[in-house]
Coordinates of N, CA and C in Angstrom, one line a residue:
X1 N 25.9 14.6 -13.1 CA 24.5 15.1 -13.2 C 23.9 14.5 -14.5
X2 N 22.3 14.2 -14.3 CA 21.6 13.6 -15.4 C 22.1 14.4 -16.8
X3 N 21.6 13.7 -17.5 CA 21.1 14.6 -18.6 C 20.1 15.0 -19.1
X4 N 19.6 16.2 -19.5 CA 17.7 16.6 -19.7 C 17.5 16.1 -21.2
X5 N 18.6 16.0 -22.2 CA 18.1 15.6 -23.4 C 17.8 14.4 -23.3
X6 N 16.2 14.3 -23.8 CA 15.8 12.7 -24.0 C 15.9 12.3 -25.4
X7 N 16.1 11.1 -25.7 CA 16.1 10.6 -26.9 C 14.9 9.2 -27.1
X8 N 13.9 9.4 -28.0 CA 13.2 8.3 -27.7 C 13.8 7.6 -28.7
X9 N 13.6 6.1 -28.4 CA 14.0 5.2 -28.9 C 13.3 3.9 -28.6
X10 N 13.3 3.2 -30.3 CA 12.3 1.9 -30.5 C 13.3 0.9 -30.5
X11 N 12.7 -0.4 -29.7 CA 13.6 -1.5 -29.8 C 13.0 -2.5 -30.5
X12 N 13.4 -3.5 -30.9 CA 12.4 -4.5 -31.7 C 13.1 -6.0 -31.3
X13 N 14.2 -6.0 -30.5 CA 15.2 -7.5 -30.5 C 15.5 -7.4 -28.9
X14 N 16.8 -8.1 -28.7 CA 16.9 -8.6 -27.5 C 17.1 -7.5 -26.2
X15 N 16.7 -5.9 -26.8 CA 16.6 -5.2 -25.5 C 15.1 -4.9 -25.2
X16 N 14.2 -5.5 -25.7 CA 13.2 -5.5 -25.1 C 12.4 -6.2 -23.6
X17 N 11.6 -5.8 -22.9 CA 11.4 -6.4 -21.8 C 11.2 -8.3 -21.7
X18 N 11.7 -8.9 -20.8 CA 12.0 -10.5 -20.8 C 12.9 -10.8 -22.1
X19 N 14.1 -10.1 -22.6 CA 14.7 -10.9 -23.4 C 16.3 -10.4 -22.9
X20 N 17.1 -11.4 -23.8 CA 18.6 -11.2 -23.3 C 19.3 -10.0 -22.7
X21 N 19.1 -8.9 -23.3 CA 19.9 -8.1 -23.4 C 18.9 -6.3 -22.2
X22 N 17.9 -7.0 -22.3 CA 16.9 -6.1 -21.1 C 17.6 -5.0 -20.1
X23 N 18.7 -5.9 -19.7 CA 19.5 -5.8 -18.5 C 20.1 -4.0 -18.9
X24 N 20.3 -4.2 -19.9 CA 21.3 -2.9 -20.5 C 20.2 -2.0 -20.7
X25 N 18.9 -1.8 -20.7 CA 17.8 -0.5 -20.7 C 17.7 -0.4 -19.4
X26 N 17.8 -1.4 -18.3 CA 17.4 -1.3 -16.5 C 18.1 -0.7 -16.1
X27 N 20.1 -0.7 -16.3 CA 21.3 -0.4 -15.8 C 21.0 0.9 -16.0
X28 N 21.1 1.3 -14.3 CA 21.3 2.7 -14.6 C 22.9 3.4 -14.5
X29 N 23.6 2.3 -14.2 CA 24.7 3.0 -14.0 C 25.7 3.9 -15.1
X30 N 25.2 3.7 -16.4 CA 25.3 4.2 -17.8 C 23.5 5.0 -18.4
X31 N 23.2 5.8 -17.6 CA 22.1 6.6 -18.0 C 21.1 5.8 -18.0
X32 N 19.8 6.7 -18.1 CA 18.5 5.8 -17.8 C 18.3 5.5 -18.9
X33 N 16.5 4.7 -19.0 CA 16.0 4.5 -19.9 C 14.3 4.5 -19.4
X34 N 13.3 4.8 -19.8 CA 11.8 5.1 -19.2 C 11.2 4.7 -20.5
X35 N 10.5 3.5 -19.3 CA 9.6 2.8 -20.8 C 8.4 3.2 -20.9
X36 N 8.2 3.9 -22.5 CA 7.1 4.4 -22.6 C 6.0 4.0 -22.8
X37 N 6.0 2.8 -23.7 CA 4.7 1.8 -23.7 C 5.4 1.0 -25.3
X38 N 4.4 0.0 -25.4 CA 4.3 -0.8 -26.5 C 4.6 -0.1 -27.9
X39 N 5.3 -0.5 -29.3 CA 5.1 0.4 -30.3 C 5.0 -0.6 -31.7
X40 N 4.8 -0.2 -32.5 CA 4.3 -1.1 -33.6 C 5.0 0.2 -35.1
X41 N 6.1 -0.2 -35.7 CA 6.6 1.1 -37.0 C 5.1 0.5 -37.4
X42 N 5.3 2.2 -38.5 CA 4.0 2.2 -38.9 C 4.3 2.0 -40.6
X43 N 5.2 1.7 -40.6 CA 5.6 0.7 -42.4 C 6.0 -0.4 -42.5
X44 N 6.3 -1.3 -43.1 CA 6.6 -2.6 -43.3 C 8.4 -2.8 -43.3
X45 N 8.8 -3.3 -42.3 CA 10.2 -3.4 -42.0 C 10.9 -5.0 -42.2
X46 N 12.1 -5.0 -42.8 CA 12.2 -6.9 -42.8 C 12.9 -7.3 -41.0
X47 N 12.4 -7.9 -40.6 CA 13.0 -7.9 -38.9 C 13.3 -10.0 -39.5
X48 N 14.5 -10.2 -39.4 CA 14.8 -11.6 -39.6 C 15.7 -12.0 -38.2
X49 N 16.1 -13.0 -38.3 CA 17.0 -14.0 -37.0 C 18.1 -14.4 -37.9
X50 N 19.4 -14.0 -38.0 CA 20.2 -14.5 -38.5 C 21.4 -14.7 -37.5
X51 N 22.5 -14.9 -38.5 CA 24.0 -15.5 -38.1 C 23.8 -17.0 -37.2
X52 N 24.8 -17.3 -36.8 CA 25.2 -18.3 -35.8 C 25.0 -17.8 -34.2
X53 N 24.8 -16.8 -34.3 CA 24.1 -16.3 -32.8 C 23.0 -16.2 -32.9
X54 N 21.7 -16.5 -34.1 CA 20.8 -16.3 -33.7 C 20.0 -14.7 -33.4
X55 N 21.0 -13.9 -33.8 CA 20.4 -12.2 -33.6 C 19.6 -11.6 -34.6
X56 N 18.3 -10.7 -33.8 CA 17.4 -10.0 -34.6 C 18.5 -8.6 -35.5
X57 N 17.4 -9.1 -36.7 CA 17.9 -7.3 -37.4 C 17.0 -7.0 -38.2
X58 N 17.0 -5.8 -37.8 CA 16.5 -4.4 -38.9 C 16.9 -4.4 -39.8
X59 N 16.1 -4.7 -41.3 CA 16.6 -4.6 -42.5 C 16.7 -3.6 -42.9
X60 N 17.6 -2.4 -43.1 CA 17.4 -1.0 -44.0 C 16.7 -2.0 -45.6
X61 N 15.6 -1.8 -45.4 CA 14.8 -2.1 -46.7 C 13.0 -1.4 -46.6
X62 N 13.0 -0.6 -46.2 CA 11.6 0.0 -46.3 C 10.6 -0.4 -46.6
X63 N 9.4 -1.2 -46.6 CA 8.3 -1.8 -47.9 C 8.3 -3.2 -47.9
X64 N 9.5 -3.8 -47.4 CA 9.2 -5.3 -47.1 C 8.7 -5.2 -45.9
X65 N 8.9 -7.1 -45.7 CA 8.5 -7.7 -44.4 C 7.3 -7.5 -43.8
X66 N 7.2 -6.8 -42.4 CA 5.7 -6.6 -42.3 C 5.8 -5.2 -41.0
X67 N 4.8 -4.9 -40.3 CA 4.9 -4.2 -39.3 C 5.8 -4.6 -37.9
X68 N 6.7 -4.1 -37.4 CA 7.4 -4.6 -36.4 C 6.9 -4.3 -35.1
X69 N 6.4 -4.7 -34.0 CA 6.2 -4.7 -32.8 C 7.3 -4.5 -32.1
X70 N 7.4 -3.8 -31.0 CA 8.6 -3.4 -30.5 C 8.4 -2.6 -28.7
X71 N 9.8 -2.0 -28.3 CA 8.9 -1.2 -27.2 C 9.4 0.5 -27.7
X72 N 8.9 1.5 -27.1 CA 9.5 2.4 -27.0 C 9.8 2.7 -25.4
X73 N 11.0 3.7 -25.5 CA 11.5 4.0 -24.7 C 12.1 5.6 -24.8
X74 N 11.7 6.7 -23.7 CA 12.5 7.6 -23.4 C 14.3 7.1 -22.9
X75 N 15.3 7.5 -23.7 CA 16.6 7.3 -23.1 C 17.4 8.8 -22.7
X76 N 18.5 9.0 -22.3 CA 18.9 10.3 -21.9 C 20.2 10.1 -23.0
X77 N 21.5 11.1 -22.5 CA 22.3 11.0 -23.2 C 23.4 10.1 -23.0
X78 N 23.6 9.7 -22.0 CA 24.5 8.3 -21.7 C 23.9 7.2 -21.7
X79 N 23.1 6.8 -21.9 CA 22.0 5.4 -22.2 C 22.3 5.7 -23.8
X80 N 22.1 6.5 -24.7 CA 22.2 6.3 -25.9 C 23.6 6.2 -26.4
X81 N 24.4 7.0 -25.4 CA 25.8 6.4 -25.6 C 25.9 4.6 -25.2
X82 N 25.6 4.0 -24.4 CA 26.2 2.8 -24.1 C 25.1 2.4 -25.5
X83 N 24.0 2.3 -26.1 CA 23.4 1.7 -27.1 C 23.9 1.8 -28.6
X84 N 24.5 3.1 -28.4 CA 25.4 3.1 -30.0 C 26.8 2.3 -29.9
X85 N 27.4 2.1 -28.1 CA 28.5 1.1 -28.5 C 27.9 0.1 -28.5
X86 N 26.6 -0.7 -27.4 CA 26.0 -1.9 -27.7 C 26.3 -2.6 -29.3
X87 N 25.3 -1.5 -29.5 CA 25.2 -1.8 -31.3 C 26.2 -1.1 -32.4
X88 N 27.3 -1.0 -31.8 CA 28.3 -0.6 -32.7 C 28.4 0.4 -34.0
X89 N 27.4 1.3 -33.1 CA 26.9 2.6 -34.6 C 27.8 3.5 -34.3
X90 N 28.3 3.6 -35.6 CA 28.0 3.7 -36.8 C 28.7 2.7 -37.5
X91 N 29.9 2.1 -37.3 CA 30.3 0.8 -37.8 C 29.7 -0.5 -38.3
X92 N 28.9 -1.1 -37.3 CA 27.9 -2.2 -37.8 C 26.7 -1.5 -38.2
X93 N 25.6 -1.1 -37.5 CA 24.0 -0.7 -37.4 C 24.6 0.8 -37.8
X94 N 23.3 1.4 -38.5 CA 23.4 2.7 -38.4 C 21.9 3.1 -37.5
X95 N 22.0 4.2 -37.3 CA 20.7 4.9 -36.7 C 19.7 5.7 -37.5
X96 N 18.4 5.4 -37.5 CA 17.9 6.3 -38.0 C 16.3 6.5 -37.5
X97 N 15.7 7.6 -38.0 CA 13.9 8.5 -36.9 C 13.3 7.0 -37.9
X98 N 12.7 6.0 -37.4 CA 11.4 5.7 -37.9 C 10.2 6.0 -37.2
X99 N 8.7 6.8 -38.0 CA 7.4 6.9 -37.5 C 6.9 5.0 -36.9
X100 N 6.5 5.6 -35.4 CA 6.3 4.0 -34.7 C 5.2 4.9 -33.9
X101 N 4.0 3.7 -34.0 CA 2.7 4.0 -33.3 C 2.7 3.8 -32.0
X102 N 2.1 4.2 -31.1 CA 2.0 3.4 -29.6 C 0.7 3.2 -29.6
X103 N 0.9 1.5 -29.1 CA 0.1 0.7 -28.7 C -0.8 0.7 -27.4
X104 N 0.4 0.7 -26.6 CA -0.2 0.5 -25.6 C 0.9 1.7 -24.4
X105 N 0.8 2.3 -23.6 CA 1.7 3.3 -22.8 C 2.0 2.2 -21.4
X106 N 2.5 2.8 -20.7 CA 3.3 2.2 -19.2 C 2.4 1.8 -18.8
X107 N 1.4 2.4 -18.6 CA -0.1 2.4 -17.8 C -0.9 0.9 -18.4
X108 N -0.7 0.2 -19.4 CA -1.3 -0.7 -20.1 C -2.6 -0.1 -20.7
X109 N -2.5 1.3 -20.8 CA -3.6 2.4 -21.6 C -3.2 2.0 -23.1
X110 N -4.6 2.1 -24.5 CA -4.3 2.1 -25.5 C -3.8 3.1 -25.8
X111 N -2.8 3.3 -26.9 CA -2.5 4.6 -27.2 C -3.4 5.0 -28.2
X112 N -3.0 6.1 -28.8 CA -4.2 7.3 -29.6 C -4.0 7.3 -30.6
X113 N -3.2 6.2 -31.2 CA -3.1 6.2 -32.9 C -1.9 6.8 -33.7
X114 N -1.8 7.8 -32.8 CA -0.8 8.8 -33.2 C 0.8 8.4 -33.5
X115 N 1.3 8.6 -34.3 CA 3.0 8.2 -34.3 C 3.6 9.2 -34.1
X116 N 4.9 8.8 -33.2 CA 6.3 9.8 -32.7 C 7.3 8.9 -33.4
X117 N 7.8 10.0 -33.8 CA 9.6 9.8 -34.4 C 10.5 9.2 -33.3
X118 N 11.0 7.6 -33.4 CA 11.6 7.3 -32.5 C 13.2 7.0 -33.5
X119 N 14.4 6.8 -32.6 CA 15.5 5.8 -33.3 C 15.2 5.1 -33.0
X120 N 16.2 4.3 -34.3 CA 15.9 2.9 -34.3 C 17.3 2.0 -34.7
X121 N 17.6 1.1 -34.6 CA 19.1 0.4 -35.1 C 18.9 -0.1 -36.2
X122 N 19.5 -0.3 -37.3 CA 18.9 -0.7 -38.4 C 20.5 -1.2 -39.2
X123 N 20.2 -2.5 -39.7 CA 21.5 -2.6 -40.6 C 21.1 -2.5 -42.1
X124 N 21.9 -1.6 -42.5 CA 22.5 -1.4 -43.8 C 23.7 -2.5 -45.0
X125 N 23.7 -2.2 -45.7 CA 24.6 -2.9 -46.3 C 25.2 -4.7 -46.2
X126 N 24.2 -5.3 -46.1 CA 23.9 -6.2 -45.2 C 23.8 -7.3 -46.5
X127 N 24.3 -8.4 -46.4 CA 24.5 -10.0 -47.8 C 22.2 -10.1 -48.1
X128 N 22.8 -10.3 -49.7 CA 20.9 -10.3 -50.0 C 20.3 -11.2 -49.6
X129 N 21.2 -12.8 -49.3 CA 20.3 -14.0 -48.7 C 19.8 -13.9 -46.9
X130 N 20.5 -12.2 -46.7 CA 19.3 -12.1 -45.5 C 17.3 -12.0 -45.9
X131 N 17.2 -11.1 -46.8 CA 16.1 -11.0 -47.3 C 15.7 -12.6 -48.0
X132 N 16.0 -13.6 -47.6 CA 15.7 -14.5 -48.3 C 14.4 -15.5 -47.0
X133 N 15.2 -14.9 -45.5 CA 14.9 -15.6 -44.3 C 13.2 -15.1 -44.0
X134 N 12.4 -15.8 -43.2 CA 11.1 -15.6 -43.0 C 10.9 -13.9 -42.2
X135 N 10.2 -13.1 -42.6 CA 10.1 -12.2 -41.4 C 9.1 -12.3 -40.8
X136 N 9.8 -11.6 -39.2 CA 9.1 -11.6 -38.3 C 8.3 -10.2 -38.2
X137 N 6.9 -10.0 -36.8 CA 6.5 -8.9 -36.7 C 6.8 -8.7 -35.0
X138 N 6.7 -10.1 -34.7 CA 7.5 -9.3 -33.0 C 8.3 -10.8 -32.9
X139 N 10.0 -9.9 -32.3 CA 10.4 -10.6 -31.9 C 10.5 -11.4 -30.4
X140 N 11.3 -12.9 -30.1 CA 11.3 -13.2 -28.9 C 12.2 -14.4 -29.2
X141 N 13.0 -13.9 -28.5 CA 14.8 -15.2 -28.3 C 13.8 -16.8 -27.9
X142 N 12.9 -17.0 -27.2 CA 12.3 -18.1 -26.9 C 11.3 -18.4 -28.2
X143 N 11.0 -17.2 -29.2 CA 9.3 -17.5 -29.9 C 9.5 -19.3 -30.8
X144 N 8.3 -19.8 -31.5 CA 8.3 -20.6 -32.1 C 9.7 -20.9 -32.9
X145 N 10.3 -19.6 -33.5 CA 10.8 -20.2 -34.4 C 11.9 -21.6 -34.1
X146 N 12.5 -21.0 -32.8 CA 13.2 -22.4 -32.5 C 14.8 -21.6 -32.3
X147 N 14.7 -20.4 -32.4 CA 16.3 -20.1 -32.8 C 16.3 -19.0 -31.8
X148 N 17.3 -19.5 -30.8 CA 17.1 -18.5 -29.4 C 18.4 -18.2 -29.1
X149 N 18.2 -16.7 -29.3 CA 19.5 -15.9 -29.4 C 21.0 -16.1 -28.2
X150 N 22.1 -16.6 -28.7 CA 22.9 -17.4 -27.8 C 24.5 -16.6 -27.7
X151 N 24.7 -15.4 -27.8 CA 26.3 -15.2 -27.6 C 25.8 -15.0 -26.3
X152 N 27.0 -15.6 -25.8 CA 27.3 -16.1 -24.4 C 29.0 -15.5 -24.4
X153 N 29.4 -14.3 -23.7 CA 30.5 -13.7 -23.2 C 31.6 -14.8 -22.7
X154 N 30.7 -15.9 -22.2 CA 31.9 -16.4 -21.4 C 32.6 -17.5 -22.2
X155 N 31.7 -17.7 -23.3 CA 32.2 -18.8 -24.5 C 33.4 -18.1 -25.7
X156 N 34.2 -18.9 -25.1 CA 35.7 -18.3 -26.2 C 35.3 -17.8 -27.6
X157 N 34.9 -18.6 -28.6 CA 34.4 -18.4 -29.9 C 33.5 -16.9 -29.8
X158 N 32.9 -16.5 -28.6 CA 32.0 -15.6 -28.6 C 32.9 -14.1 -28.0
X159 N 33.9 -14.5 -27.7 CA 34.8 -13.3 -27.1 C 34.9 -12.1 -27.8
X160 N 34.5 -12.3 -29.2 CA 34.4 -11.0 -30.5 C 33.6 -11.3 -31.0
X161 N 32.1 -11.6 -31.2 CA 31.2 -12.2 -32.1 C 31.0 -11.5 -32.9
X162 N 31.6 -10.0 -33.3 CA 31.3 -8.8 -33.9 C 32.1 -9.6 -35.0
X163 N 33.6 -9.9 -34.6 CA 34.3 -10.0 -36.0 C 33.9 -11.1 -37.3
X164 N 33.5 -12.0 -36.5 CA 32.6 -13.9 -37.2 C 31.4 -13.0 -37.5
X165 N 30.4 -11.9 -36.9 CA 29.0 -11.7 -37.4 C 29.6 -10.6 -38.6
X166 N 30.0 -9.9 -38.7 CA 30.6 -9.0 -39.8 C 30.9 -9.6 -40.8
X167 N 31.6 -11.0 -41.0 CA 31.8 -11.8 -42.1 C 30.4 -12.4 -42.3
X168 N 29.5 -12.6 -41.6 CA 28.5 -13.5 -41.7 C 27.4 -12.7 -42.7
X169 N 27.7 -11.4 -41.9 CA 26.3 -10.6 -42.5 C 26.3 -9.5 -43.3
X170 N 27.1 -8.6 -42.9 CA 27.5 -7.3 -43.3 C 27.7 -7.9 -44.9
X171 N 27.7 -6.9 -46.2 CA 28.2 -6.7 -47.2 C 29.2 -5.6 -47.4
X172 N 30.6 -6.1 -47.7 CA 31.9 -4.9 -47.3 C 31.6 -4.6 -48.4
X173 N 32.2 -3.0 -48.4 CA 32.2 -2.1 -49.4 C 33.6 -2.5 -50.2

């Protein structure tokens, strides 16, 4: 049986609509996901491209970078299960409410200005020469920058890209 608890939730990287990881908000076979329209946080976030894979992140740093473009989405409670192991929260990413505007709703209607409390993935404790890299305000594995997000499952080196991206990025305690 579904679940009636919804959880909204903001995306800003590769599970947004046309990018890598999309596939895992469609799947319903691990709970839904209902996309609620376009969203934009309503503070300045650092959103960079790092590691050797090329992956977006959320800088837990508040006041940098710039506004992030993103989607929202209603999830249930097994969709946000398969997203906290996606993103390995609480170990890598932690979670937390950021206020995010809607832009635009399903309907391609403007939204009303208003912000809802969505989650969001966000890395913490993370090496300073990430803050060093250009920020972005919306991401796209294809955009200009030239750096298109690449673990590929079936490539050996990529079989744990958690363990190589944790040395790469994370700051251990």
């Amino acid at each position: 049986m579904a679940s009636l608890t919804l959880h909204r939730v903001f995306v800003y990287g590769t599970l947004k609509r046309g990018e890598p990881n999309h596939h895992v908000m469609t799947n319903t076979e691990n709970g839904t996901a209902k996309f609620v329209g376009e969203g934009k946080t309503t503070e300045s976030w650092p959103l960079v491209i790092a590691s050797k894979y090329n992956i977006p992140f959320l800088l837990h740093c508040k006041g940098k970078g710039q506004l992030v473009i993103g989607e929202v989405y209603d999830v249930d409670d097994e969709k946000m299960k398969e997203l906290d192991l996606l993103e390995e929260y609480p170990k890598f990413y932690n979670r937390i409410k950021i206020p995010v505007y809607i832009l635009k709703d399903k309907d391609d209607d403007f939204g009303n200005d208003t912000d809802v409390l969505c989650w969001v993935y966000i890395l913490e404790k993370f090496k300073p020469h990430l803050l060093e890299l250009p920020f972005l305000s919306n991401y796209s594995s294809k955009g200009e920058h030239g750096l298109e997000f690449c673990i590929d499952a079936t490539h050996p080196e990529s079989a744990d890209p958690m363990i190589n991206l944790k040395n790469e990025i994370k700051e251990m305690a």
